[in-house]
Coordinates of C-alpha atoms in Angstrom, one line a residue:
Chain A
M1 CA -39.6 -6.8 72.5
R2 CA -42.4 -5.7 74.5
R3 CA -41.9 -2.3 76.1
V4 CA -43.6 -1.3 79.2
Y5 CA -43.3 2.4 80.3
L6 CA -43.6 2.5 84.2
D7 CA -42.2 6.3 85.1
H8 CA -45.3 8.1 84.6
A9 CA -44.0 10.4 87.8
A10 CA -40.9 11.5 85.4
T11 CA -43.3 12.4 82.4
T12 CA -46.1 11.1 80.7
P13 CA -47.0 10.6 76.7
V14 CA -48.7 13.4 75.3
R15 CA -52.3 12.6 74.8
K16 CA -53.2 12.8 70.7
E17 CA -56.0 15.5 71.6
V18 CA -53.7 17.6 73.1
V19 CA -51.1 17.3 70.4
D20 CA -54.1 18.5 67.6
V21 CA -54.7 21.4 69.6
M22 CA -51.4 22.5 70.0
T23 CA -50.6 21.9 66.2
R24 CA -53.5 24.3 65.5
Y25 CA -52.2 26.8 67.8
M26 CA -49.0 26.7 65.8
L27 CA -49.9 26.5 62.5
D28 CA -53.3 28.4 62.4
V29 CA -53.8 30.5 65.5
F30 CA -50.2 31.5 65.8
G31 CA -51.2 35.4 67.0
N32 CA -49.2 36.8 69.9
P33 CA -52.1 37.2 72.8
S34 CA -51.0 40.6 73.3
S35 CA -51.8 42.0 69.9
I36 CA -55.0 43.7 69.4
H37 CA -55.8 42.3 65.7
Q38 CA -58.0 39.3 65.3
F39 CA -54.6 37.1 65.0
G40 CA -53.9 38.1 68.6
R41 CA -57.3 38.1 69.7
E42 CA -57.8 34.6 68.4
A43 CA -54.6 33.5 70.3
R44 CA -55.9 35.1 73.6
K45 CA -59.3 33.4 73.3
G46 CA -57.5 29.8 73.3
M47 CA -55.3 30.6 76.1
E48 CA -58.2 32.2 78.4
E49 CA -60.3 28.7 77.5
A50 CA -57.1 26.8 78.6
R51 CA -57.1 29.0 81.8
E52 CA -60.6 28.0 82.5
H53 CA -60.1 24.3 82.0
V54 CA -56.7 24.6 84.5
A55 CA -59.0 26.6 86.9
S56 CA -61.7 24.1 86.8
L57 CA -59.2 21.2 87.3
V58 CA -58.7 22.2 90.8
G59 CA -61.8 24.3 91.7
A60 CA -60.1 27.8 91.4
Q61 CA -61.2 30.7 89.4
P62 CA -59.4 31.7 85.8
E63 CA -58.1 34.8 87.1
E64 CA -56.3 32.9 89.8
I65 CA -54.3 30.7 87.3
V66 CA -50.7 32.2 85.9
F67 CA -49.1 30.1 83.6
T68 CA -45.3 29.5 83.7
S69 CA -43.0 27.1 82.3
G70 CA -43.9 24.4 84.6
G71 CA -43.6 23.0 88.1
T72 CA -40.2 24.3 89.0
E73 CA -40.8 28.0 87.8
S74 CA -44.3 27.9 89.6
D75 CA -42.3 26.3 93.1
N76 CA -40.0 29.2 92.8
M77 CA -42.2 31.8 91.9
A78 CA -44.6 30.7 95.0
V79 CA -41.6 30.7 97.3
R80 CA -39.5 33.7 96.3
G81 CA -42.3 35.5 95.3
V82 CA -44.2 35.1 98.8
A83 CA -41.2 35.4 100.7
E84 CA -40.1 39.0 99.2
A85 CA -43.7 40.4 98.9
L86 CA -43.9 39.8 102.8
E87 CA -40.3 40.6 103.7
K88 CA -41.6 43.4 105.9
K89 CA -43.8 40.8 108.0
G90 CA -40.8 38.5 108.5
N91 CA -38.4 36.1 107.1
H92 CA -39.3 32.5 108.1
I93 CA -40.4 29.6 105.9
I94 CA -41.7 26.3 106.9
T95 CA -41.5 23.3 104.5
S96 CA -41.0 19.5 104.8
A97 CA -37.7 17.4 104.4
I98 CA -39.2 15.6 101.4
E99 CA -40.0 18.5 99.0
H100 CA -39.0 18.5 95.6
H101 CA -35.5 20.1 95.0
A102 CA -37.6 23.0 93.2
I103 CA -38.8 24.1 96.5
L104 CA -35.7 22.8 98.7
H105 CA -33.2 24.5 96.7
T106 CA -35.2 27.7 96.4
C107 CA -35.5 27.4 100.2
E108 CA -31.9 27.1 100.6
Y109 CA -31.0 30.0 98.5
L110 CA -33.2 32.3 100.6
E111 CA -31.4 30.9 103.4
K112 CA -28.0 31.4 102.1
H113 CA -28.2 34.7 100.5
R114 CA -31.1 36.4 101.3
G115 CA -31.3 35.9 105.5
Y116 CA -34.2 33.7 105.7
E117 CA -34.8 31.0 108.1
V118 CA -36.0 27.9 107.0
T119 CA -37.7 24.9 109.1
Y120 CA -37.5 21.9 107.4
L121 CA -40.2 19.6 109.0
P122 CA -39.8 16.0 109.6
V123 CA -41.6 13.1 108.2
D124 CA -42.7 9.9 109.5
Y125 CA -42.1 6.5 108.2
F126 CA -44.6 6.6 105.9
G127 CA -43.6 10.1 104.5
M128 CA -46.2 12.1 106.4
V129 CA -45.7 15.5 107.6
S130 CA -47.9 16.0 110.9
P131 CA -50.0 19.4 111.0
D132 CA -49.5 19.5 114.6
D133 CA -45.7 19.9 113.6
V134 CA -46.6 22.8 111.2
R135 CA -48.6 24.5 114.2
A136 CA -45.8 24.0 116.5
A137 CA -43.2 25.5 113.9
I138 CA -45.2 28.7 113.1
R139 CA -43.6 32.0 114.4
P140 CA -44.8 35.3 114.3
S141 CA -42.4 35.9 111.6
T142 CA -43.7 33.1 109.5
V143 CA -44.3 34.4 105.9
L144 CA -44.9 31.1 104.3
V145 CA -45.8 27.2 104.8
T146 CA -45.3 25.1 101.6
V147 CA -45.8 21.3 101.8
M148 CA -46.3 19.2 98.8
M149 CA -49.5 17.4 97.9
A150 CA -48.3 14.3 96.8
N151 CA -44.4 13.0 96.8
N152 CA -42.8 12.5 93.5
E153 CA -40.9 9.5 94.9
V154 CA -42.9 7.6 97.1
G155 CA -46.5 9.0 96.2
T156 CA -47.6 9.8 100.0
I157 CA -50.6 12.1 100.1
Q158 CA -50.3 14.8 102.7
R159 CA -52.9 15.6 105.1
L160 CA -53.0 18.9 103.4
A161 CA -56.6 20.3 104.3
E162 CA -55.4 20.1 108.2
I163 CA -52.4 21.7 107.2
G164 CA -54.2 24.2 105.5
L165 CA -56.6 24.8 108.3
V166 CA -53.4 25.5 110.5
C167 CA -52.3 27.9 108.3
R168 CA -55.4 29.8 107.7
E169 CA -55.9 30.1 111.3
A170 CA -52.1 31.5 112.1
E171 CA -53.0 33.5 109.1
V172 CA -49.9 32.2 107.3
T173 CA -49.9 31.8 103.3
F174 CA -49.9 28.4 102.4
H175 CA -48.2 26.8 99.3
S176 CA -48.6 23.3 97.8
D177 CA -46.6 21.7 95.2
A178 CA -49.3 19.5 93.4
V179 CA -47.3 18.7 90.6
Q180 CA -47.8 15.0 91.0
A181 CA -51.3 15.1 92.4
A182 CA -53.4 17.6 90.0
G183 CA -54.8 15.2 87.1
A184 CA -53.9 12.2 89.1
I185 CA -56.4 12.6 92.1
P186 CA -59.2 15.1 92.8
V187 CA -57.7 18.4 94.0
D188 CA -59.9 21.2 95.1
V189 CA -58.0 24.6 96.5
E190 CA -60.8 25.3 98.6
D191 CA -61.2 22.0 100.4
L192 CA -57.3 21.9 100.9
A193 CA -57.4 25.7 102.2
V194 CA -54.3 26.5 100.1
D195 CA -53.2 29.9 98.7
L196 CA -50.9 28.9 96.0
M197 CA -50.6 25.7 94.1
S198 CA -47.8 24.5 91.5
L199 CA -49.3 22.4 88.4
S200 CA -47.4 21.1 85.8
G201 CA -48.3 20.1 82.0
H202 CA -46.3 16.7 81.1
K203 CA -47.3 15.1 84.3
M204 CA -50.8 15.0 83.0
Y205 CA -50.4 14.0 79.8
G206 CA -49.6 17.6 78.3
P207 CA -46.5 19.2 77.3
K208 CA -43.3 19.6 78.8
G209 CA -42.3 23.3 79.2
V210 CA -45.8 24.7 80.5
G211 CA -47.1 24.8 84.0
A212 CA -49.3 27.0 86.1
L213 CA -49.2 28.5 89.6
Y214 CA -52.8 28.9 91.5
I215 CA -52.8 32.2 93.4
R216 CA -55.5 32.7 95.5
K217 CA -57.0 36.3 95.2
G218 CA -55.6 38.7 97.5
T219 CA -52.5 36.7 98.1
K220 CA -49.6 39.1 98.2
I221 CA -46.9 37.8 95.8
R222 CA -44.1 39.6 93.8
P223 CA -42.8 38.3 90.5
I224 CA -39.5 36.9 90.1
A225 CA -38.8 38.0 86.6
Y226 CA -39.3 41.4 85.2
G227 CA -40.4 42.8 81.7
G228 CA -44.0 43.2 80.3
A229 CA -47.4 43.1 81.8
H230 CA -48.4 39.6 81.0
E231 CA -50.2 37.7 83.2
K232 CA -51.4 40.5 85.0
Q233 CA -48.3 41.8 86.1
R234 CA -47.4 38.6 87.7
R235 CA -45.3 36.5 85.2
P236 CA -43.8 38.6 82.0
G237 CA -43.2 37.4 78.6
T238 CA -45.0 36.3 75.6
E239 CA -47.2 33.7 76.8
G240 CA -46.3 30.1 75.5
V241 CA -49.9 29.6 73.8
P242 CA -49.1 26.1 72.0
G243 CA -48.1 24.9 75.7
I244 CA -50.8 26.8 77.5
V245 CA -53.8 25.5 75.3
G246 CA -52.1 22.0 75.5
L247 CA -52.0 22.1 79.3
G248 CA -55.7 23.4 79.2
E249 CA -56.8 20.4 77.0
A250 CA -54.6 18.0 79.2
A251 CA -56.6 19.5 82.2
R252 CA -59.8 19.1 80.4
L253 CA -59.1 15.6 79.7
A254 CA -58.1 14.9 83.4
R255 CA -61.0 16.3 84.8
A256 CA -63.4 14.5 82.4
E257 CA -61.8 11.0 83.0
M258 CA -60.6 11.2 86.5
D259 CA -62.7 8.2 87.9
S260 CA -61.8 6.1 85.1
R261 CA -58.4 6.6 85.1
V262 CA -58.0 6.7 89.3
S263 CA -59.8 3.0 89.2
H264 CA -57.7 1.7 86.3
V265 CA -54.4 2.7 87.6
R266 CA -55.2 1.9 91.4
Y267 CA -56.0 -1.4 90.5
L268 CA -52.8 -2.1 88.5
R269 CA -50.8 -0.5 91.0
D270 CA -52.1 -2.9 93.7
R271 CA -51.4 -6.1 91.4
L272 CA -48.0 -4.6 90.7
I273 CA -47.0 -4.0 94.3
S274 CA -48.3 -7.3 95.6
G275 CA -46.4 -9.2 92.5
L276 CA -43.4 -7.4 93.3
L277 CA -43.3 -7.9 97.1
E278 CA -43.6 -11.8 96.2
V279 CA -40.0 -11.6 96.0
E280 CA -38.1 -12.4 99.4
E281 CA -36.8 -9.4 101.4
T282 CA -38.7 -6.6 99.7
R283 CA -40.7 -3.8 101.2
L284 CA -42.9 -1.4 100.4
N285 CA -42.1 2.5 100.6
G286 CA -44.4 5.1 101.5
H287 CA -47.9 5.1 102.7
P288 CA -49.9 1.8 102.5
S289 CA -53.3 3.6 101.6
H290 CA -52.6 7.6 101.6
R291 CA -50.7 7.2 98.4
L292 CA -51.1 8.1 94.6
P293 CA -53.3 5.6 92.9
N294 CA -50.4 4.9 90.3
N295 CA -47.2 4.8 92.4
S296 CA -45.3 1.8 93.5
N297 CA -41.9 2.2 95.4
V298 CA -40.3 -0.9 96.9
S299 CA -36.8 -1.6 98.2
V300 CA -34.9 -4.8 97.1
A301 CA -32.5 -6.1 99.6
Y302 CA -29.0 -6.5 98.8
V303 CA -29.1 -5.1 95.2
E304 CA -28.5 -1.5 94.0
G305 CA -31.2 0.3 92.2
E306 CA -29.3 1.6 88.8
S307 CA -28.2 -2.1 88.3
M308 CA -31.7 -3.0 88.4
L309 CA -32.9 -0.4 86.3
L310 CA -30.5 -1.3 83.7
N311 CA -31.6 -4.6 83.8
L312 CA -35.0 -4.0 83.3
D313 CA -34.2 -1.4 80.6
M314 CA -32.9 -4.4 78.8
A315 CA -36.4 -6.0 79.4
G316 CA -37.9 -2.9 77.8
I317 CA -38.9 -2.0 81.2
G318 CA -38.7 1.9 81.9
C319 CA -39.0 3.0 85.7
S320 CA -36.8 5.0 88.2
S321 CA -34.9 4.8 91.2
G322 CA -34.0 6.7 94.5
S323 CA -30.3 5.3 94.3
A324 CA -27.5 7.7 94.4
C325 CA -26.3 6.5 90.7
T326 CA -29.6 8.0 89.4
S327 CA -29.9 11.0 91.6
G328 CA -26.9 12.9 90.4
S329 CA -25.0 13.1 93.3
L330 CA -23.5 10.6 96.1
E331 CA -26.3 10.5 98.2
P332 CA -29.3 8.6 97.8
S333 CA -32.9 9.6 97.6
H334 CA -33.3 12.7 100.5
V335 CA -37.0 11.4 100.7
L336 CA -36.1 7.8 101.5
L337 CA -33.4 8.9 104.0
A338 CA -36.0 11.5 105.6
M339 CA -38.5 8.3 106.1
G340 CA -36.1 6.9 108.1
L341 CA -34.6 4.2 105.3
D342 CA -31.0 3.5 105.8
H343 CA -28.8 4.0 102.9
E344 CA -29.0 0.7 101.7
E345 CA -32.6 0.2 101.4
A346 CA -32.6 3.8 99.8
H347 CA -30.0 2.6 97.1
G348 CA -32.2 -0.5 96.6
S349 CA -35.2 1.4 95.8
L350 CA -37.3 1.0 92.7
R351 CA -40.0 3.5 91.6
M352 CA -42.6 2.3 88.9
T353 CA -45.4 4.8 88.1
L354 CA -48.3 3.6 86.4
G355 CA -50.5 5.5 83.6
Y356 CA -54.0 4.8 82.2
E357 CA -52.3 3.6 79.0
N358 CA -50.8 0.6 81.0
T359 CA -52.6 -3.0 80.7
V360 CA -52.9 -6.0 83.1
E361 CA -50.4 -7.6 80.6
D362 CA -47.9 -4.8 81.0
V363 CA -48.0 -5.1 85.0
D364 CA -48.0 -9.1 84.4
Y365 CA -44.9 -9.0 82.1
V366 CA -43.2 -6.9 85.0
I367 CA -44.0 -9.3 87.8
G368 CA -42.8 -12.0 85.4
V369 CA -39.4 -10.5 84.7
F370 CA -38.5 -9.1 88.2
P371 CA -37.6 -12.0 90.1
G372 CA -35.1 -13.2 87.6
I373 CA -33.7 -9.7 87.9
V374 CA -33.1 -9.6 91.5
K375 CA -31.9 -13.4 91.6
R376 CA -29.2 -12.7 89.2
L377 CA -28.2 -9.6 91.0
R378 CA -28.2 -11.0 94.5
E379 CA -26.0 -14.0 93.3
M380 CA -23.4 -11.3 92.7
S381 CA -24.2 -9.2 95.9
P382 CA -21.6 -9.7 98.8
L383 CA -24.3 -8.2 100.9
A384 CA -26.5 -11.3 100.5
R385 CA -25.6 -14.7 102.2
K386 CA -26.7 -17.6 100.0
G387 CA -29.3 -19.5 101.8
E388 CA -29.5 -17.3 105.1
P389 CA -30.9 -14.1 104.6
R390 CA -29.1 -11.2 106.8
Chain B
M1 CA -25.0 6.4 79.3
Y2 CA -22.7 3.3 79.5
N3 CA -20.8 2.3 76.2
E4 CA -21.1 -1.4 74.7
K5 CA -18.1 -2.6 76.6
V6 CA -19.4 -1.5 79.7
M7 CA -22.8 -3.2 79.2
D8 CA -21.3 -6.4 77.7
H9 CA -19.2 -6.8 81.2
F10 CA -22.5 -6.0 82.9
C11 CA -24.7 -8.0 81.4
N12 CA -22.2 -11.1 81.1
P13 CA -19.9 -10.4 84.3
R14 CA -16.7 -12.7 83.9
N15 CA -15.2 -14.2 87.0
V16 CA -18.4 -13.7 89.6
G17 CA -18.6 -15.4 92.6
E18 CA -16.9 -16.7 95.9
M19 CA -13.7 -18.0 96.0
E20 CA -13.6 -21.0 98.7
D21 CA -9.6 -21.3 98.8
A22 CA -8.4 -17.6 98.2
D23 CA -5.1 -16.9 98.8
G24 CA -6.1 -13.3 99.3
V25 CA -9.3 -11.0 99.7
G26 CA -10.0 -7.4 99.6
Q27 CA -13.2 -5.7 99.9
V28 CA -13.7 -1.7 99.7
G29 CA -17.0 0.5 100.0
N30 CA -19.8 0.4 101.8
P31 CA -23.7 0.2 101.4
V32 CA -23.7 4.0 102.7
C33 CA -22.2 5.1 99.3
G34 CA -23.9 2.5 97.3
D35 CA -21.2 0.2 96.3
V36 CA -19.5 -2.6 98.1
L37 CA -16.8 -4.9 96.1
R38 CA -15.3 -7.9 97.3
L39 CA -12.3 -9.3 95.1
A40 CA -10.6 -12.7 95.8
I41 CA -7.2 -13.8 94.2
K42 CA -5.4 -17.1 93.7
V43 CA -1.6 -16.7 93.4
K44 CA 0.9 -19.1 92.2
D45 CA 4.4 -18.5 91.9
G46 CA 4.2 -14.8 92.5
R47 CA 1.4 -14.4 89.5
I48 CA -2.6 -13.9 89.8
E49 CA -3.6 -17.0 88.6
E50 CA -7.3 -16.4 89.0
A51 CA -9.7 -13.7 90.4
R52 CA -13.3 -13.6 91.4
F53 CA -15.6 -10.9 92.3
M54 CA -18.8 -10.1 94.4
T55 CA -20.2 -6.7 93.9
F56 CA -23.5 -4.7 95.2
G57 CA -23.6 -1.5 92.9
C58 CA -24.3 0.3 90.0
G59 CA -23.3 -0.7 86.3
A60 CA -20.3 0.9 86.5
A61 CA -19.4 -0.8 89.6
I62 CA -20.0 -4.4 88.3
A63 CA -18.4 -3.8 85.0
T64 CA -15.2 -2.5 86.6
S65 CA -14.9 -5.3 88.9
S66 CA -15.8 -7.8 86.2
V67 CA -13.2 -6.3 83.9
L68 CA -10.4 -6.3 86.4
T69 CA -10.7 -9.8 86.8
E70 CA -9.7 -10.5 83.2
M71 CA -6.9 -7.8 83.2
V72 CA -5.2 -9.1 86.1
K73 CA -5.0 -12.7 85.1
G74 CA -1.5 -13.8 84.8
M75 CA 0.1 -10.4 86.1
S76 CA 3.0 -10.6 88.5
L77 CA 2.1 -9.0 92.0
E78 CA 4.3 -6.3 91.3
E79 CA 2.7 -5.3 88.1
A80 CA -0.9 -5.7 89.9
M81 CA 0.0 -3.4 92.5
E82 CA 0.5 -0.7 89.7
V83 CA -3.1 -0.9 88.4
T84 CA -5.4 2.1 88.9
N85 CA -8.8 2.5 88.8
R86 CA -8.4 4.8 85.9
M87 CA -6.6 2.0 84.0
V88 CA -9.6 -0.1 84.8
A89 CA -12.0 2.4 83.5
G90 CA -9.4 2.9 80.5
A91 CA -9.8 -1.0 79.8
L92 CA -13.8 -0.7 79.6
G93 CA -13.3 2.3 77.0
G94 CA -14.2 4.9 79.6
L95 CA -16.6 5.6 82.1
P96 CA -19.2 8.6 82.1
P97 CA -17.7 11.3 84.5
V98 CA -19.8 11.0 87.3
K99 CA -19.1 7.3 87.7
M100 CA -15.3 7.9 87.7
H101 CA -15.2 9.0 91.3
C102 CA -18.0 6.9 93.2
S103 CA -18.1 3.5 91.4
N104 CA -14.5 2.8 90.4
L105 CA -13.2 0.9 92.8
A106 CA -11.9 -2.3 91.6
A107 CA -8.3 -1.6 91.8
D108 CA -8.6 -0.6 95.4
A109 CA -9.9 -4.0 96.2
L110 CA -7.0 -5.6 94.3
Q111 CA -4.6 -3.8 96.1
K112 CA -6.3 -4.8 99.2
A113 CA -6.6 -8.4 98.1
I114 CA -2.6 -8.4 97.5
E115 CA -2.1 -7.0 100.6
D116 CA -4.1 -9.4 102.4
Y117 CA -2.2 -12.1 100.4
K118 CA 1.3 -10.5 101.5
G119 CA 0.0 -10.5 105.4
R120 CA -0.8 -14.3 105.2
L121 CA 2.3 -15.2 103.8
L122 CA 4.2 -12.9 106.6
R123 CA 2.0 -14.8 109.2
Q124 CA 2.7 -18.4 107.7
E125 CA 6.7 -17.5 107.9
A126 CA 6.4 -16.4 111.3
V127 CA 4.8 -19.6 112.6

């Protein structure tokens, strides 16, 4: 049976070149980068080259890149690290309602247990945060604004440069979770005026368990774990060199292949979206144009997401849904609800995220299988009325 | 995530559809929680002769609906009232723990359908 992977926002396959580099840094160049002997120095050299590649991907200086265990740690470190470093200045944080849980749950922790106040900015129907809302929410006590660059569920890309400018004018530290954006679209920390930015390896054909936090020179931040003096005292622990060099290689490839990847997945995405929307009573979620080139997200009336996922899985197609059944809670996607979808629309959402290894044949296969699955589930849905759409 | 029996009932659901001449209908759940289940029964001589369902919901919701319609066929109304959601899950060989609470509503729909049937009987007698 044909197998089609359309869940690249969840994770990507690891590129062969990345695996090759990582293997070398496990078998041959295995030293501890903190050691002064040549074994250690070789490992450090590889790590510092990786830092340059990651920095280049986002227009940063190498010393502004700190390696972490992934996007979640980067987000935790940015929010808690900045909040705690600036606790004398104030206790107010601004974020958006559609952030990843790595941001939202960290903010909730600071609210509940550390006395911080958090403003959760709303988004419009397309999932956009208004820069004016950011400006209006800033108080003298605001220590951090954190708004993601591109949403993981609906792919909406924020007007980040405008938000960055608002923060800069108000002299408030600005962080962005760019886990979905980095490697997928051009990202430049200068253009966007961000002070901190989270990145992840496994969303860009690198390995899992490694990420990075860009920290603009001069930004006040405290570590969130304590131990050795690694990463210039910013993140303790022996560096995960194989993962780091893997991330570096993935970043290098993403930068080199950016244009061709973007145009390829964008073509497939548009073909996929128009194919899926051929089915009656479906709608596109997220912004029609300000969206990641690889993201499609549609809501299908009268059917529930998990049952669609199971059927698609049986047809060899891997994708995801914002349904409660796949969120691990009783509530459907907080992102879709924040955008104003009702519960039924959120339960019936389907996210398909493409990668550069997908083909036109993959997309056409999915478009071919999809209507039959929807028809079958609608035929057993008490919400659908035969012949007379509600 | 789901065992083979659940997947079998999900892929090949038994007794799906509306029942034009139902004796009792029970609907539970709502689109907000992500599951809506409508169960219709046909009753003859105090026993459930036939049960059919329509379900909007996840794999567990569809599979529990399906297996319930098989379980209750031939049961007396008294026996059918004793059926619990746990028993329905048991008939499927178990459900993932997270599904036990949210998408396991079939027995609730059955009880509503039986109550609906009894209510109709009372109203008929009153006429």
